[in-house]
PDB file of C-alpha atoms in Angstrom:
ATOM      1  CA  UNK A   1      21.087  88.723 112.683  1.00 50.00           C
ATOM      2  CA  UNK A   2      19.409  86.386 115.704  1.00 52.00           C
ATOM      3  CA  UNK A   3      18.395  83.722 113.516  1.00 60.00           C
ATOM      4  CA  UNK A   4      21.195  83.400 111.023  1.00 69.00           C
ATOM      5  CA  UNK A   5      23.564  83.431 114.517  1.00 74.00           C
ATOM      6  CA  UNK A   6      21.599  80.314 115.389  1.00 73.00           C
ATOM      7  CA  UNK A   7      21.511  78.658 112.252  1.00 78.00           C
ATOM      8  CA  UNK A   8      24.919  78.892 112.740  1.00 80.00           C
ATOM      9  CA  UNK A   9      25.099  77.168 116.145  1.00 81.00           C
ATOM     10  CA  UNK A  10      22.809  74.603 114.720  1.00 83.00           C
ATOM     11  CA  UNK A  11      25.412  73.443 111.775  1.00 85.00           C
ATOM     12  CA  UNK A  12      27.985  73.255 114.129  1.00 87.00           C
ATOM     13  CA  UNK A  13      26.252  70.977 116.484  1.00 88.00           C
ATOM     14  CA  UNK A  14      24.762  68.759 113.198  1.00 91.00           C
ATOM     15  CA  UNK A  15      28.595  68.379 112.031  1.00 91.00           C
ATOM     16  CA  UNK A  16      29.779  67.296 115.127  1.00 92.00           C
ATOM     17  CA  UNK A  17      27.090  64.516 115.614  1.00 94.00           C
ATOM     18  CA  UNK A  18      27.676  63.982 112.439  1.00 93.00           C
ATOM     19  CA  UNK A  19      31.680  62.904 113.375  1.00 92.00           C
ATOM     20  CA  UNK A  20      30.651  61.459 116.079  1.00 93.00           C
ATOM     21  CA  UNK A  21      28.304  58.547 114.480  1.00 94.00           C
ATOM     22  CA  UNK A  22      31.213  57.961 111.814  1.00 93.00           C
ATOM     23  CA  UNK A  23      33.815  57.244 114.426  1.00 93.00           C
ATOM     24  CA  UNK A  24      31.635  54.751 116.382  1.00 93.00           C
ATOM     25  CA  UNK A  25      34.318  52.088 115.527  1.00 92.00           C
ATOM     26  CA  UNK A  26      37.257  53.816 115.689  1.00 92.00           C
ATOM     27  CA  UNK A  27      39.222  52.639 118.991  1.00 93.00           C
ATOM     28  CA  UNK A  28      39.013  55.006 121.823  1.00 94.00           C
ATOM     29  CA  UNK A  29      37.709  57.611 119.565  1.00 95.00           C
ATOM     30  CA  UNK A  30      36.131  60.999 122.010  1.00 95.00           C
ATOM     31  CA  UNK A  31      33.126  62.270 121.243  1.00 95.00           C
ATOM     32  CA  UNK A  32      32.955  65.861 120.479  1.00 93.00           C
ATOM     33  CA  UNK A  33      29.966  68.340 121.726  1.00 91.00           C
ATOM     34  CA  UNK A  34      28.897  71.802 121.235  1.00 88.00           C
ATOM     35  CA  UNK A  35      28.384  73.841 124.171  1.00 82.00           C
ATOM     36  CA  UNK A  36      25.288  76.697 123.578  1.00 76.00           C
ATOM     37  CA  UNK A  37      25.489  79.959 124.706  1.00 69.00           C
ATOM     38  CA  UNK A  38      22.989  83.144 124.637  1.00 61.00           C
ATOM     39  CA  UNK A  39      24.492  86.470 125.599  1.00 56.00           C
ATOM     40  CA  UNK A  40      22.670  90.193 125.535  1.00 52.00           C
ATOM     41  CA  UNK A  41      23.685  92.473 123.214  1.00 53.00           C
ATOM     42  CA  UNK A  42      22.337  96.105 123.092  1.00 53.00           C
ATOM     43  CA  UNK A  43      20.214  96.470 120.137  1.00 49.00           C
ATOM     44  CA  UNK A  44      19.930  99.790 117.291  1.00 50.00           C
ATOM     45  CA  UNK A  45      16.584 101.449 118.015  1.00 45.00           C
ATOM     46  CA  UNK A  46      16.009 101.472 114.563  1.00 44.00           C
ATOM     47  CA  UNK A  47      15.983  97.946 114.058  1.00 47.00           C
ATOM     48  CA  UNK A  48      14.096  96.659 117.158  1.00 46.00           C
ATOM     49  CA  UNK A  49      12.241  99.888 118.581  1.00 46.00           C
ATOM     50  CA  UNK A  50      10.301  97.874 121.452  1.00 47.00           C
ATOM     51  CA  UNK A  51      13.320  95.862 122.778  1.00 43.00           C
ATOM     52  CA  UNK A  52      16.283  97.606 124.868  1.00 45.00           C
ATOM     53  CA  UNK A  53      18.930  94.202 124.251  1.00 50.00           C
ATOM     54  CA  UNK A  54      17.842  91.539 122.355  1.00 48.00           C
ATOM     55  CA  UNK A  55      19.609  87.394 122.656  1.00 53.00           C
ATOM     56  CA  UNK A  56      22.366  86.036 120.465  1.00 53.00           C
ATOM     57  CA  UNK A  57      23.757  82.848 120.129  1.00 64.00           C
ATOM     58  CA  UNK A  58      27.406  81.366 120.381  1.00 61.00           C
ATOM     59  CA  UNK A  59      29.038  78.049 120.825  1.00 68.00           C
ATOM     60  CA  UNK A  60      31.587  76.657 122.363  1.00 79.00           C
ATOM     61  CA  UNK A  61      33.287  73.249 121.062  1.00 85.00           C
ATOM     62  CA  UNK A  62      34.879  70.596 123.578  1.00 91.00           C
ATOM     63  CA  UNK A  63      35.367  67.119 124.276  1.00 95.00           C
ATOM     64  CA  UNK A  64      33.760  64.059 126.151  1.00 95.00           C
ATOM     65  CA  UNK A  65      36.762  62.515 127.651  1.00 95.00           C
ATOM     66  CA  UNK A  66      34.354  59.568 129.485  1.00 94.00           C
ATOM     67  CA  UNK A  67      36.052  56.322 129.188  1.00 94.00           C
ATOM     68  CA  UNK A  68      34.914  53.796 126.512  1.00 94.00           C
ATOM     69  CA  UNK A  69      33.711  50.302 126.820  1.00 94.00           C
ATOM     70  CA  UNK A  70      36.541  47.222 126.471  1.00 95.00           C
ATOM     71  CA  UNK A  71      36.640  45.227 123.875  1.00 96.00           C
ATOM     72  CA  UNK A  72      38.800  41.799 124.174  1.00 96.00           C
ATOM     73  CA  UNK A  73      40.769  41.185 121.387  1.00 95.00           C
ATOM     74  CA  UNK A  74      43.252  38.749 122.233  1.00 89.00           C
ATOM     75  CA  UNK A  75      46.442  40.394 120.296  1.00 93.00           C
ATOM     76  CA  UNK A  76      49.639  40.634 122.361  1.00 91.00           C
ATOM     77  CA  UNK A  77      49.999  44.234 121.199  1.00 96.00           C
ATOM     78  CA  UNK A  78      46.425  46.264 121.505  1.00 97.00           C
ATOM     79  CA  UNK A  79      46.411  47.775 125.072  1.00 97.00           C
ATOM     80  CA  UNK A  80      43.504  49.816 126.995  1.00 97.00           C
ATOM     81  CA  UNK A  81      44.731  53.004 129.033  1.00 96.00           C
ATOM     82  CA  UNK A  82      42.574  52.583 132.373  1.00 93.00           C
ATOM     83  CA  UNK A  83      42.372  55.653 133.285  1.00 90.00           C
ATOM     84  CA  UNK A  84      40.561  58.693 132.063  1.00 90.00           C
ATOM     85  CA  UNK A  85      43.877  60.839 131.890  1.00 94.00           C
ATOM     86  CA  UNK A  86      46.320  59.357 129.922  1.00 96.00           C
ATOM     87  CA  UNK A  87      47.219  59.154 126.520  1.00 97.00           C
ATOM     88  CA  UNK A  88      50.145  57.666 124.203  1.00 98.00           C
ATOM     89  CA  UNK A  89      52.530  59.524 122.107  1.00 98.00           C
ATOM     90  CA  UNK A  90      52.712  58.669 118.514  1.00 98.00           C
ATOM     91  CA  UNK A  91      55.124  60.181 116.027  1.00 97.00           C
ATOM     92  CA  UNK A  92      53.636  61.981 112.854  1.00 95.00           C
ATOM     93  CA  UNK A  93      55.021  64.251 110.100  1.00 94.00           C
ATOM     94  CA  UNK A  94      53.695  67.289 111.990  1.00 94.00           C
ATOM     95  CA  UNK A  95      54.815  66.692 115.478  1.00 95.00           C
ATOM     96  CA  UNK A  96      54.232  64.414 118.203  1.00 97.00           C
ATOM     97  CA  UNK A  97      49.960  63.942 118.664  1.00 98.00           C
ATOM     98  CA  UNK A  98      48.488  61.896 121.453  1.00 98.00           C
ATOM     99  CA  UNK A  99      45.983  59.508 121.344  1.00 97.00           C
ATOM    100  CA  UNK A 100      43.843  56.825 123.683  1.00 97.00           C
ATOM    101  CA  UNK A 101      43.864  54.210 120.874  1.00 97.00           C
ATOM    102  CA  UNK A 102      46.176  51.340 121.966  1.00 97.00           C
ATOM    103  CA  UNK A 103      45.802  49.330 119.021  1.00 97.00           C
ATOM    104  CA  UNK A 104      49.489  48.958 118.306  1.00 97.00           C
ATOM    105  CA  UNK A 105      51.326  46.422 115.586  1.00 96.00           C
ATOM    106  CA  UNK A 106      54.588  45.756 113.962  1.00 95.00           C
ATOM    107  CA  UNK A 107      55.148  47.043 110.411  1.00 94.00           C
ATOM    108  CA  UNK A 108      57.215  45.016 108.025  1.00 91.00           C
ATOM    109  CA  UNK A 109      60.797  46.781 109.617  1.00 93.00           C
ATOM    110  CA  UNK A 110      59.644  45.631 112.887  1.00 94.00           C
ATOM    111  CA  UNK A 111      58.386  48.988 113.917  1.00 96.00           C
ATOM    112  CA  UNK A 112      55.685  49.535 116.673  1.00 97.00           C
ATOM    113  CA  UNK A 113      52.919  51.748 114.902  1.00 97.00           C
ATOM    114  CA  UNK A 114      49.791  52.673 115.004  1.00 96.00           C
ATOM    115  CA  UNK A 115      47.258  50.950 112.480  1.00 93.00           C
ATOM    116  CA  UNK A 116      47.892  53.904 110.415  1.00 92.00           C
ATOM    117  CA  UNK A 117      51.699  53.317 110.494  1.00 94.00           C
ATOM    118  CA  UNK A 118      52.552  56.403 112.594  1.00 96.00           C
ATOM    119  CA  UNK A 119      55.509  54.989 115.205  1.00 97.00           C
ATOM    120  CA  UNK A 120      54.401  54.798 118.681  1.00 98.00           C
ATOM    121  CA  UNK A 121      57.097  56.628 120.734  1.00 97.00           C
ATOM    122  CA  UNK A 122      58.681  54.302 124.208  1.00 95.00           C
ATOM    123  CA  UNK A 123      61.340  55.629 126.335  1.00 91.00           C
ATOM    124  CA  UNK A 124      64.049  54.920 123.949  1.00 91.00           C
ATOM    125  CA  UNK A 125      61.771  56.724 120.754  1.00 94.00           C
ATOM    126  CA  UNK A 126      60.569  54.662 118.273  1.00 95.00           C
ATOM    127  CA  UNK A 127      61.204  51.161 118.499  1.00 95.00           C
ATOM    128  CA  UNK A 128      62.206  48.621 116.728  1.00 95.00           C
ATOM    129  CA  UNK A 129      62.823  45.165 117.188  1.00 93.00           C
ATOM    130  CA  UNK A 130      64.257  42.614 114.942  1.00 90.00           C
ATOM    131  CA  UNK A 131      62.796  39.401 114.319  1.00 86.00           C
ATOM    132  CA  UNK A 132      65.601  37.552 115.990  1.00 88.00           C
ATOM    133  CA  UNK A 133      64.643  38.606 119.265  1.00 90.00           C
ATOM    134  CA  UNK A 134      61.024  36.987 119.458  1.00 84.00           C
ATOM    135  CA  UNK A 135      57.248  37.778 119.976  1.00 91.00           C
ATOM    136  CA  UNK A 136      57.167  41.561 121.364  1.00 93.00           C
ATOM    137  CA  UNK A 137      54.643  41.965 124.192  1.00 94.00           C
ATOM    138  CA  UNK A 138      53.010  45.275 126.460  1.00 95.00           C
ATOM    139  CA  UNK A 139      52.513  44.308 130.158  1.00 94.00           C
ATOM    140  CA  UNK A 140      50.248  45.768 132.417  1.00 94.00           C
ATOM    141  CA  UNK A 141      52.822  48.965 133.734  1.00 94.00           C
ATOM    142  CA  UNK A 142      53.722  49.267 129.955  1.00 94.00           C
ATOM    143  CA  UNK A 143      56.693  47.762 129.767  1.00 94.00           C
ATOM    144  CA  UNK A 144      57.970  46.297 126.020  1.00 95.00           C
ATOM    145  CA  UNK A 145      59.605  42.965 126.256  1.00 95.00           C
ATOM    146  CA  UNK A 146      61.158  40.285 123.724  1.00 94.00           C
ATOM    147  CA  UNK A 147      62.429  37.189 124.199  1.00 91.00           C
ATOM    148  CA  UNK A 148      65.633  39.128 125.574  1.00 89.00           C
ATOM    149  CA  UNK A 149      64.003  40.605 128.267  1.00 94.00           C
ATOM    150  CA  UNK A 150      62.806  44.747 128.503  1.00 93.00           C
ATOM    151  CA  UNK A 151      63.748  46.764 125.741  1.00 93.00           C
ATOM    152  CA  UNK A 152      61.662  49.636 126.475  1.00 93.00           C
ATOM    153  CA  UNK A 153      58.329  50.781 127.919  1.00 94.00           C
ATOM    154  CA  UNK A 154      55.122  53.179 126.260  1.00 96.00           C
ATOM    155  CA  UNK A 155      55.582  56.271 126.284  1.00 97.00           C
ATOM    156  CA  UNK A 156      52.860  58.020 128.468  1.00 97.00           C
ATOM    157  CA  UNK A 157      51.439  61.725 128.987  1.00 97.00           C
ATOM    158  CA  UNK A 158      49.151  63.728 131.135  1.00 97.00           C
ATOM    159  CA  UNK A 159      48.145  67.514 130.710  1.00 97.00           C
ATOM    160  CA  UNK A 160      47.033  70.217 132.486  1.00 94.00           C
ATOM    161  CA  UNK A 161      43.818  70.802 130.975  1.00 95.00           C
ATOM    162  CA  UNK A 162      42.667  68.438 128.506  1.00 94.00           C
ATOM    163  CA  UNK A 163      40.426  70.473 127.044  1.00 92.00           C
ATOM    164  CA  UNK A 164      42.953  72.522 125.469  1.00 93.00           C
ATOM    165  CA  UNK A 165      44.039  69.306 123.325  1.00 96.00           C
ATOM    166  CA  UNK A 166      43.038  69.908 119.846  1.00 95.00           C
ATOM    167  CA  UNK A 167      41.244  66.990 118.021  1.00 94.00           C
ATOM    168  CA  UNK A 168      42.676  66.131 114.507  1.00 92.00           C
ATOM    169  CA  UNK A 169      40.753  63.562 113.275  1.00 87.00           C
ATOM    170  CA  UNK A 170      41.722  59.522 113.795  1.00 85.00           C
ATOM    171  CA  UNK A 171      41.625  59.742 117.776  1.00 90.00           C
ATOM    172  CA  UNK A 172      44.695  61.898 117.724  1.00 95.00           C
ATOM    173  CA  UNK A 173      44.997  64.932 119.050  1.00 97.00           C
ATOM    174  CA  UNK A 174      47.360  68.051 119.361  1.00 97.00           C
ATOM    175  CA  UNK A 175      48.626  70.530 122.000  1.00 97.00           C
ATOM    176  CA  UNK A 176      50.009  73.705 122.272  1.00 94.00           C
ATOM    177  CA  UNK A 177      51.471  73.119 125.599  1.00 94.00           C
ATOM    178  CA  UNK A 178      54.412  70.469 126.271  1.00 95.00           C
ATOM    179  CA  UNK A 179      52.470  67.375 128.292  1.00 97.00           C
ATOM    180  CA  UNK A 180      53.515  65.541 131.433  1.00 97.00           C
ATOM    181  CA  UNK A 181      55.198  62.594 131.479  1.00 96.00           C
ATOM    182  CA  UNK A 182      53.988  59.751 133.257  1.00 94.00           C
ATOM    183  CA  UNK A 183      57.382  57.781 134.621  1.00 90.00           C
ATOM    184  CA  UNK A 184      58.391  54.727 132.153  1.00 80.00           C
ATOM    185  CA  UNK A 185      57.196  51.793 134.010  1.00 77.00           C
ATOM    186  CA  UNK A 186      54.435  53.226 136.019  1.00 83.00           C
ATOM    187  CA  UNK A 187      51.557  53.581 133.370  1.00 85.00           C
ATOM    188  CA  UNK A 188      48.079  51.450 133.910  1.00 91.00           C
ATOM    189  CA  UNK A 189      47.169  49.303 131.336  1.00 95.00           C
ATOM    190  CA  UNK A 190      44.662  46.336 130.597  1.00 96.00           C
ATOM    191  CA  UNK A 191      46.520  44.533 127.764  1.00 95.00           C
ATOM    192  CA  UNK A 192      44.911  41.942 125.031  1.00 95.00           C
ATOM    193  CA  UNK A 193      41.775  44.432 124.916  1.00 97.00           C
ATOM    194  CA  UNK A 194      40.907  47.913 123.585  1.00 97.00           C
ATOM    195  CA  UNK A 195      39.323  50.586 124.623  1.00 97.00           C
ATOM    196  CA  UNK A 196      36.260  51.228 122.339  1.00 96.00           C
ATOM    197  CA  UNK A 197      35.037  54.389 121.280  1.00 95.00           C
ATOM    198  CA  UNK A 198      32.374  56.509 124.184  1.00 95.00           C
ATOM    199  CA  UNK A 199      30.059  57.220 121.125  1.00 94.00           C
ATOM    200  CA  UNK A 200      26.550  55.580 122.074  1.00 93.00           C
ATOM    201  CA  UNK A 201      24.663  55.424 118.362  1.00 92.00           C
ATOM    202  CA  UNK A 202      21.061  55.298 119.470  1.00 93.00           C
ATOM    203  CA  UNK A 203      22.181  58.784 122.001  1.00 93.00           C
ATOM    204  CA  UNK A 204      23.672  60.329 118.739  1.00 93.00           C
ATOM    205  CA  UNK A 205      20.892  59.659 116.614  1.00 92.00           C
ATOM    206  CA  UNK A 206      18.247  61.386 119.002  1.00 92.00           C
ATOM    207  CA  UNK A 207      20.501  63.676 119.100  1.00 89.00           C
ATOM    208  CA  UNK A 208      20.426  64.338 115.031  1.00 91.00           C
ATOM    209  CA  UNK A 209      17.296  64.058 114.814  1.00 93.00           C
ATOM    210  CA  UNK A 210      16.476  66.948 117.572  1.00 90.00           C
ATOM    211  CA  UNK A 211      19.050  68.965 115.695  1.00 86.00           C
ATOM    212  CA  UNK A 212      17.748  68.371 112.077  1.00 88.00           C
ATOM    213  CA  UNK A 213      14.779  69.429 113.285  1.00 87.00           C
ATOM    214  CA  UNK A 214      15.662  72.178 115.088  1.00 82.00           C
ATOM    215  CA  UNK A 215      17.900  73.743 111.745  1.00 81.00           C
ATOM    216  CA  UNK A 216      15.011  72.920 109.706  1.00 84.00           C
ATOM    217  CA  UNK A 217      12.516  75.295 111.566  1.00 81.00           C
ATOM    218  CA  UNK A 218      15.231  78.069 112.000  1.00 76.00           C
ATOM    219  CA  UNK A 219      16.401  77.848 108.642  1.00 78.00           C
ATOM    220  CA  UNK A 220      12.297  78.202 107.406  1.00 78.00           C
ATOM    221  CA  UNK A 221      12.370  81.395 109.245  1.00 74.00           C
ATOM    222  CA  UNK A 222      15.730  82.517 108.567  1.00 69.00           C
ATOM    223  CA  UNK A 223      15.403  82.608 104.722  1.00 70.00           C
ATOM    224  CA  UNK A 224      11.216  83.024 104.677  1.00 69.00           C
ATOM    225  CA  UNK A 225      11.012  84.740 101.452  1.00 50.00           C
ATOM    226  CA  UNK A 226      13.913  85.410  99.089  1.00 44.00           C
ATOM    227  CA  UNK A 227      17.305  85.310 101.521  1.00 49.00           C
ATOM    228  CA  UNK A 228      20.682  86.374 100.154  1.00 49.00           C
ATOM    229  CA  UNK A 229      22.838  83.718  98.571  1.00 56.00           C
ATOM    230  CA  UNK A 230      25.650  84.859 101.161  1.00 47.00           C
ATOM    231  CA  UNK A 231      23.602  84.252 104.040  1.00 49.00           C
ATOM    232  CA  UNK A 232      22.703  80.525 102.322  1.00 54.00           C
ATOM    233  CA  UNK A 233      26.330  79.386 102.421  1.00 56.00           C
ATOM    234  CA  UNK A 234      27.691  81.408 105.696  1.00 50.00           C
ATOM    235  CA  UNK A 235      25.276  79.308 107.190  1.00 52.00           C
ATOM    236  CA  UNK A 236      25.998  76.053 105.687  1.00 57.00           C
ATOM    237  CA  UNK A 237      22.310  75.671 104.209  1.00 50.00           C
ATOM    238  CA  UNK A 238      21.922  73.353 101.242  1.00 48.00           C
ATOM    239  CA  UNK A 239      24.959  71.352 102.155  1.00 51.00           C
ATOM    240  CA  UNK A 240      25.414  67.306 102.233  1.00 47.00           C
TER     241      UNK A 240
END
């Protein structure tokens, strides 16, 4: 069905702005976007008996990679990636995930983590330093130091294609294909800042709005009269 393949596209679109606009604040968070596609598809005579192919609609999801704004913070420990390729490694029960978010702390072991507690990985693995050894600071090529000198330095990747990195949620993200490894000690880094989400709230609200509008007119025509209950929920009408 035309419509109901639209209605489709529409939801899709709505629940990404709808991620977007709730990770506003999250540190170096990547806006996603929905790509819209029409392709021809031969159509039964018995359905449309004037038309020979008739348009249907697909999407395509992918990310905005654009750099954030900085945001000065001050702590020895959050770091800003400067440019648009890299990301850190970070350690979680499912594998290794990557990430732009350099807001980075010590955990009560003296572990470098995330805010969420997953271990940032160096050049050595995790790390951990023990209180002996003094304040633990990130300088600009990424190198870790203590009071002792280097212990180890961030732990930096590239890919291929980062569009085939998989989003999960939190600014992390996954990938089916092994990274690249930027050498330990030549990574580019503003330190004592972080870089802030590339979500711009009054762009993502125009954008809902257009959208909710958009799904509301479809869906009118979609379900004008008594639709089936399947088509209802295949296209996500009625949710929150």
């Amino acid at each position: 069905m035309i419509g109901l393949s639209g209605l489709i596209a529409m939801r899709k679109h709505l629940d990404s702005i709808a991620n977007n606009v709730a990770n506003q604040t999250t540190p170096a968070f990547k806006a996603g976007r929905v790509q819209f596609q029409e392709y021809l598809t031969e159509a039964k005579e018995a359905e449309v008996p004037d038309l020979a192919k008739r348009a249907m609609v697909s999407t395509s999801q992918f990310t905005d990679f654009t750099v954030g704004g900085v945001k000065a913070t001050g702590n020895f420990l959050d770091v800003a990636l400067i440019d648009d390729q890299s990301f850190f490694v970070v350690d979680t029960p499912a594998g290794p995930r990557y990430t732009r978010s350099g807001a980075f702390t010590l955990d009560g072991m003296g572990k470098l983590t995330t805010l969420d507690g997953a271990p940032v990985m160096t050049s050595n693995g995790p790390l951990v330093v023990q209180q002996r050894d003094g304040p633990v600071t990130i300088s600009g090529d990424g190198s870790i130091s203590t009071s002792q000198g280097r212990v180890a330095g961030l732990r930096m990747v590239r890919f291929a294609d980062r569009q085939q990195l998989t989003p999960e949620g939190g600014g992390l993200f996954s990938s089916a294909t092994p990274p690249i490894d930027i050498p330990s000690g030549k990574g580019r880094l503003a330190t004592g800042v972080l870089e802030m989400a590339n979500v711009r709230p009054a762009d993502e609200m125009s954008r809902m709005m257009a959208a909710t509008h958009a799904y509301d007119v479809l869906a009118k025509t979609v379900f004008k009269g008594e639709p089936a209950e399947e088509l209802r929920k295949l296209a996500g009408a009625g949710e929150d």
